[in-house]
mmCIF file of C-alpha atoms in Angstrom:
data_model
loop_
_atom_site.group_PDB
_atom_site.id
_atom_site.type_symbol
_atom_site.label_atom_id
_atom_site.label_comp_id
_atom_site.label_asym_id
_atom_site.label_seq_id
_atom_site.Cartn_x
_atom_site.Cartn_y
_atom_site.Cartn_z
ATOM 1 C CA ASP S 1447 88.501 82.397 110.585
ATOM 2 C CA ILE S 1448 89.692 80.607 107.270
ATOM 3 C CA VAL S 1449 93.337 81.078 107.296
ATOM 4 C CA MET S 1450 95.195 81.761 104.104
ATOM 5 C CA THR S 1451 98.969 80.696 103.764
ATOM 6 C CA GLN S 1452 100.886 81.899 100.767
ATOM 7 C CA SER S 1453 104.865 80.683 99.744
ATOM 8 C CA PRO S 1454 107.370 81.618 98.940
ATOM 9 C CA LEU S 1455 107.691 84.727 101.405
ATOM 10 C CA SER S 1456 110.212 86.146 98.789
ATOM 11 C CA LEU S 1457 110.501 85.718 95.216
ATOM 12 C CA PRO S 1458 113.389 86.788 93.338
ATOM 13 C CA VAL S 1459 113.509 86.288 89.323
ATOM 14 C CA THR S 1460 114.883 86.621 86.374
ATOM 15 C CA PRO S 1461 113.380 88.777 83.474
ATOM 16 C CA GLY S 1462 111.332 86.218 81.144
ATOM 17 C CA GLU S 1463 111.745 83.364 83.078
ATOM 18 C CA PRO S 1464 108.348 81.796 84.621
ATOM 19 C CA ALA S 1465 107.620 82.335 88.479
ATOM 20 C CA SER S 1466 104.978 80.855 91.016
ATOM 21 C CA ILE S 1467 102.995 81.425 93.799
ATOM 22 C CA SER S 1468 101.358 79.471 95.765
ATOM 23 C CA CYS S 1469 98.327 80.252 98.127
ATOM 24 C CA ARG S 1470 96.820 76.875 100.251
ATOM 25 C CA SER S 1471 93.844 77.871 102.587
ATOM 26 C CA SER S 1472 92.410 76.147 106.149
ATOM 27 C CA GLN S 1473 89.057 75.363 103.883
ATOM 28 C CA SER S 1474 86.758 74.920 100.580
ATOM 29 C CA LEU S 1475 86.927 77.808 98.813
ATOM 30 C CA LEU S 1476 84.361 76.195 96.076
ATOM 31 C CA HIS S 1477 80.628 78.092 96.637
ATOM 32 C CA SER S 1478 77.424 76.371 95.727
ATOM 33 C CA SER S 1479 77.686 78.505 92.247
ATOM 34 C CA GLY S 1480 80.825 76.318 91.454
ATOM 35 C CA ASN S 1481 82.876 79.163 91.536
ATOM 36 C CA ASN S 1482 86.070 79.536 93.825
ATOM 37 C CA PHE S 1483 85.460 82.505 96.143
ATOM 38 C CA LEU S 1484 89.637 83.378 95.381
ATOM 39 C CA SER S 1485 90.925 86.429 93.993
ATOM 40 C CA TRP S 1486 95.025 87.604 93.155
ATOM 41 C CA TYR S 1487 95.776 91.407 93.519
ATOM 42 C CA LEU S 1488 99.112 92.629 92.809
ATOM 43 C CA GLN S 1489 100.588 96.111 95.212
ATOM 44 C CA LYS S 1490 103.575 97.409 93.455
ATOM 45 C CA PRO S 1491 105.491 99.691 94.744
ATOM 46 C CA GLY S 1492 104.277 102.960 96.700
ATOM 47 C CA GLN S 1493 100.379 102.008 94.769
ATOM 48 C CA SER S 1494 96.549 100.498 95.863
ATOM 49 C CA PRO S 1495 96.546 96.997 94.877
ATOM 50 C CA GLN S 1496 95.006 95.667 91.804
ATOM 51 C CA LEU S 1497 92.885 92.914 90.061
ATOM 52 C CA LEU S 1498 94.902 90.008 88.461
ATOM 53 C CA ILE S 1499 92.831 87.039 89.082
ATOM 54 C CA TYR S 1500 88.828 86.115 90.372
ATOM 55 C CA PHE S 1501 87.443 83.503 90.516
ATOM 56 C CA ALA S 1502 91.001 81.429 91.028
ATOM 57 C CA SER S 1503 91.759 81.567 86.913
ATOM 58 C CA SER S 1504 89.826 83.964 85.090
ATOM 59 C CA ARG S 1505 91.968 86.954 84.652
ATOM 60 C CA ALA S 1506 90.971 90.928 85.207
ATOM 61 C CA SER S 1507 90.270 92.902 82.662
ATOM 62 C CA GLY S 1508 93.933 94.432 81.478
ATOM 63 C CA VAL S 1509 95.770 91.900 83.009
ATOM 64 C CA PRO S 1510 98.188 90.686 80.052
ATOM 65 C CA ASP S 1511 97.486 86.835 80.066
ATOM 66 C CA ARG S 1512 101.196 85.826 81.245
ATOM 67 C CA PHE S 1513 99.403 85.264 84.600
ATOM 68 C CA SER S 1514 97.866 82.834 85.088
ATOM 69 C CA GLY S 1515 96.046 81.286 87.698
ATOM 70 C CA SER S 1516 94.552 77.853 88.846
ATOM 71 C CA GLY S 1517 93.133 75.194 91.732
ATOM 72 C CA SER S 1518 89.985 74.350 93.243
ATOM 73 C CA GLY S 1519 89.182 73.819 96.702
ATOM 74 C CA THR S 1520 92.140 75.103 99.601
ATOM 75 C CA ASP S 1521 94.943 74.889 96.569
ATOM 76 C CA PHE S 1522 95.535 77.614 94.416
ATOM 77 C CA THR S 1523 98.543 78.790 92.181
ATOM 78 C CA LEU S 1524 99.413 82.231 90.515
ATOM 79 C CA LYS S 1525 101.433 81.712 87.161
ATOM 80 C CA ILE S 1526 103.870 84.759 85.153
ATOM 81 C CA SER S 1527 104.837 83.019 82.281
ATOM 82 C CA ARG S 1528 107.902 85.112 81.664
ATOM 83 C CA VAL S 1529 108.118 87.469 84.274
ATOM 84 C CA GLU S 1530 109.011 91.391 83.293
ATOM 85 C CA THR S 1531 110.374 94.311 85.120
ATOM 86 C CA GLU S 1532 106.771 95.578 85.446
ATOM 87 C CA ASP S 1533 105.367 92.290 87.679
ATOM 88 C CA VAL S 1534 107.820 93.673 90.874
ATOM 89 C CA GLY S 1535 106.010 93.816 93.916
ATOM 90 C CA VAL S 1536 103.948 92.446 96.445
ATOM 91 C CA TYR S 1537 101.377 89.952 95.302
ATOM 92 C CA TYR S 1538 98.137 88.896 98.240
ATOM 93 C CA CYS S 1539 96.008 86.232 97.671
ATOM 94 C CA MET S 1540 92.058 87.066 99.433
ATOM 95 C CA GLN S 1541 89.384 84.572 99.710
ATOM 96 C CA ALA S 1542 85.819 85.810 99.597
ATOM 97 C CA LEU S 1543 82.898 82.771 100.747
ATOM 98 C CA GLN S 1544 83.255 83.115 104.510
ATOM 99 C CA GLY S 1545 83.506 86.639 106.488
ATOM 100 C CA PRO S 1546 85.514 87.807 107.862
ATOM 101 C CA LEU S 1547 87.183 88.146 104.032
ATOM 102 C CA THR S 1548 90.594 87.263 104.508
ATOM 103 C CA PHE S 1549 94.066 87.777 102.955
ATOM 104 C CA GLY S 1550 97.262 85.744 102.438
ATOM 105 C CA GLY S 1551 100.343 87.304 103.635
ATOM 106 C CA GLY S 1552 101.963 88.459 100.791
ATOM 107 C CA THR S 1553 104.151 86.286 98.331
ATOM 108 C CA LYS S 1554 107.692 89.862 97.411
ATOM 109 C CA VAL S 1555 108.555 88.845 94.098
ATOM 110 C CA GLU S 1556 111.506 91.148 92.659
ATOM 111 C CA ILE S 1557 114.426 91.234 90.214
ATOM 112 C CA LYS S 1558 117.103 89.057 90.699
ATOM 113 C CA VAL J 743 86.069 104.270 87.340
ATOM 114 C CA GLN J 744 87.693 106.322 90.392
ATOM 115 C CA LEU J 745 88.036 105.825 93.678
ATOM 116 C CA VAL J 746 88.656 108.807 96.076
ATOM 117 C CA GLU J 747 89.467 108.374 100.204
ATOM 118 C CA SER J 748 89.527 111.531 101.995
ATOM 119 C CA GLY J 749 89.596 112.641 106.026
ATOM 120 C CA GLY J 750 93.082 110.672 107.503
ATOM 121 C CA GLY J 751 95.512 112.550 109.388
ATOM 122 C CA LEU J 752 96.692 112.636 112.923
ATOM 123 C CA VAL J 753 94.834 111.210 116.139
ATOM 124 C CA GLN J 754 95.107 110.834 119.688
ATOM 125 C CA PRO J 755 94.575 107.198 121.267
ATOM 126 C CA GLY J 756 90.191 107.107 122.228
ATOM 127 C CA GLY J 757 89.857 109.839 119.252
ATOM 128 C CA SER J 758 87.594 109.523 115.818
ATOM 129 C CA LEU J 759 88.222 110.286 112.600
ATOM 130 C CA ARG J 760 86.128 109.751 109.661
ATOM 131 C CA LEU J 761 86.914 108.731 106.411
ATOM 132 C CA SER J 762 85.381 109.228 103.268
ATOM 133 C CA CYS J 763 85.178 107.842 99.805
ATOM 134 C CA ALA J 764 84.187 109.377 96.190
ATOM 135 C CA ALA J 765 83.089 107.241 93.623
ATOM 136 C CA SER J 766 82.865 108.182 90.396
ATOM 137 C CA GLY J 767 82.396 106.186 86.439
ATOM 138 C CA PHE J 768 80.003 103.349 88.178
ATOM 139 C CA THR J 769 76.689 102.611 89.060
ATOM 140 C CA PHE J 770 77.924 103.254 92.891
ATOM 141 C CA SER J 771 74.446 101.947 94.129
ATOM 142 C CA ASN J 772 74.996 98.673 92.310
ATOM 143 C CA TYR J 773 77.292 97.891 94.408
ATOM 144 C CA TRP J 774 79.164 96.424 98.062
ATOM 145 C CA MET J 775 81.772 98.462 98.661
ATOM 146 C CA ALA J 776 85.084 98.315 101.375
ATOM 147 C CA TRP J 777 87.571 99.769 103.228
ATOM 148 C CA VAL J 778 90.799 96.966 103.599
ATOM 149 C CA ARG J 779 93.816 98.327 105.635
ATOM 150 C CA GLN J 780 97.586 98.109 105.886
ATOM 151 C CA ALA J 781 99.850 98.627 108.612
ATOM 152 C CA PRO J 782 103.146 100.157 108.053
ATOM 153 C CA GLY J 783 105.412 97.194 106.057
ATOM 154 C CA LYS J 784 103.255 94.577 106.917
ATOM 155 C CA GLY J 785 99.797 93.054 104.264
ATOM 156 C CA LEU J 786 96.540 93.878 104.102
ATOM 157 C CA GLU J 787 93.207 93.577 105.867
ATOM 158 C CA TRP J 788 89.873 93.697 104.837
ATOM 159 C CA VAL J 789 88.113 95.989 106.992
ATOM 160 C CA ALA J 790 83.983 96.036 106.489
ATOM 161 C CA SER J 791 81.769 96.088 103.340
ATOM 162 C CA VAL J 792 78.627 98.111 102.732
ATOM 163 C CA LYS J 793 76.103 96.284 100.638
ATOM 164 C CA GLY J 794 74.840 99.230 98.263
ATOM 165 C CA ASP J 795 71.579 99.846 99.264
ATOM 166 C CA GLY J 796 73.005 100.167 102.776
ATOM 167 C CA SER J 797 70.871 97.378 104.246
ATOM 168 C CA GLU J 798 73.442 94.928 105.089
ATOM 169 C CA LYS J 799 76.863 96.099 106.639
ATOM 170 C CA TYR J 800 80.182 93.240 108.045
ATOM 171 C CA TYR J 801 83.472 94.148 110.147
ATOM 172 C CA VAL J 802 86.036 92.687 111.647
ATOM 173 C CA ASP J 803 85.347 91.111 114.805
ATOM 174 C CA SER J 804 88.580 93.892 115.686
ATOM 175 C CA VAL J 805 86.897 97.018 114.763
ATOM 176 C CA LYS J 806 83.226 95.755 116.038
ATOM 177 C CA GLY J 807 81.871 98.500 117.417
ATOM 178 C CA ARG J 808 84.220 101.014 117.659
ATOM 179 C CA PHE J 809 84.027 101.301 113.603
ATOM 180 C CA THR J 810 80.942 101.956 111.255
ATOM 181 C CA GLY J 811 80.591 101.944 107.578
ATOM 182 C CA SER J 812 77.756 103.381 105.721
ATOM 183 C CA ARG J 813 77.150 105.275 101.867
ATOM 184 C CA ASP J 814 75.167 108.052 100.835
ATOM 185 C CA ASN J 815 74.273 106.694 97.394
ATOM 186 C CA ALA J 816 72.486 109.622 96.273
ATOM 187 C CA LYS J 817 76.821 112.054 97.266
ATOM 188 C CA ASN J 818 77.828 108.667 95.299
ATOM 189 C CA SER J 819 80.541 108.311 97.844
ATOM 190 C CA LEU J 820 81.255 105.412 100.759
ATOM 191 C CA TYR J 821 82.171 106.379 104.646
ATOM 192 C CA LEU J 822 83.907 104.534 107.154
ATOM 193 C CA GLN J 823 83.222 106.481 110.640
ATOM 194 C CA MET J 824 86.057 105.801 113.802
ATOM 195 C CA ASN J 825 85.851 105.488 116.968
ATOM 196 C CA SER J 826 88.036 105.028 120.258
ATOM 197 C CA LEU J 827 90.647 104.738 117.757
ATOM 198 C CA ARG J 828 94.047 103.148 119.090
ATOM 199 C CA ALA J 829 97.327 102.464 117.817
ATOM 200 C CA GLU J 830 97.032 99.829 116.075
ATOM 201 C CA ASP J 831 94.666 100.888 113.373
ATOM 202 C CA THR J 832 97.068 103.242 112.191
ATOM 203 C CA ALA J 833 96.958 102.508 108.592
ATOM 204 C CA MET J 834 96.171 103.323 105.586
ATOM 205 C CA TYR J 835 92.738 102.486 104.845
ATOM 206 C CA PHE J 836 91.417 101.607 100.673
ATOM 207 C CA CYS J 837 87.497 101.631 99.748
ATOM 208 C CA ALA J 838 87.593 98.680 97.384
ATOM 209 C CA ARG J 839 84.280 97.897 94.805
ATOM 210 C CA GLY J 840 83.192 94.740 95.792
ATOM 211 C CA GLU J 841 82.670 92.673 92.190
ATOM 212 C CA VAL J 842 82.773 89.015 90.981
ATOM 213 C CA ALA J 843 83.559 88.005 95.341
ATOM 214 C CA ALA J 844 86.970 90.018 94.825
ATOM 215 C CA TYR J 845 87.982 94.051 94.945
ATOM 216 C CA ASP J 846 87.923 95.135 91.276
ATOM 217 C CA SER J 847 88.935 98.852 91.788
ATOM 218 C CA TRP J 848 90.550 100.168 94.721
ATOM 219 C CA GLY J 849 92.074 103.823 96.178
ATOM 220 C CA GLN J 850 95.325 105.521 96.176
ATOM 221 C CA GLY J 851 93.971 105.506 100.310
ATOM 222 C CA ALA J 852 93.988 107.454 103.022
ATOM 223 C CA GLN J 853 96.455 107.606 105.386
ATOM 224 C CA VAL J 854 95.242 107.286 109.436
ATOM 225 C CA THR J 855 97.792 108.032 112.608
ATOM 226 C CA VAL J 856 96.456 107.223 116.230
ATOM 227 C CA SER J 857 99.631 108.428 118.336
ATOM 228 C CA SER J 858 99.744 110.445 121.398
#
């Protein structure tokens, strides 16, 4: 199974400041199509997860442009250019290259 | 797009439960669908995926032989039949739509509690 490792586990942030979350996979997530099969999700408190980023760097519909994804192969990053209070919650990365699909352990973003 | 799960509840170890996910707002048969669960206070775990026409199904090892995913495209519904339930199956179960190697829409979840 592909193991997904996120860091940090917890990320206290100040509104208006940038934030960055790392996700590493135990195997390359680069598909023969040229896309990395890595996606990012945000689960706000008491809610279902919502898709933020797919193919490592493509923003999902309706996602603010302060969210960006980067990386390729085994190292990926989710960046929030200026954190807003509504961005609090747990962020997960997920690989869909190979079954079983696996998620990272999550990064809890909270306001300082 | 709307996904609404139902069928959750309290069941004894060894018992069975069938979850349903009613889909609307899109052409259901065109999409892979999945079940993803979240144990209390824990992270997300993919459980099963079912291809649009139902011809392919995949499961996480921990549920193989106990859970069966299915769908009825005429009713725009996804199902998860769960047998031989264990305490470690206790979780919120989400159905999700697969698109661009990701899950772009999620239901609100159905709580399954396995306890005597």
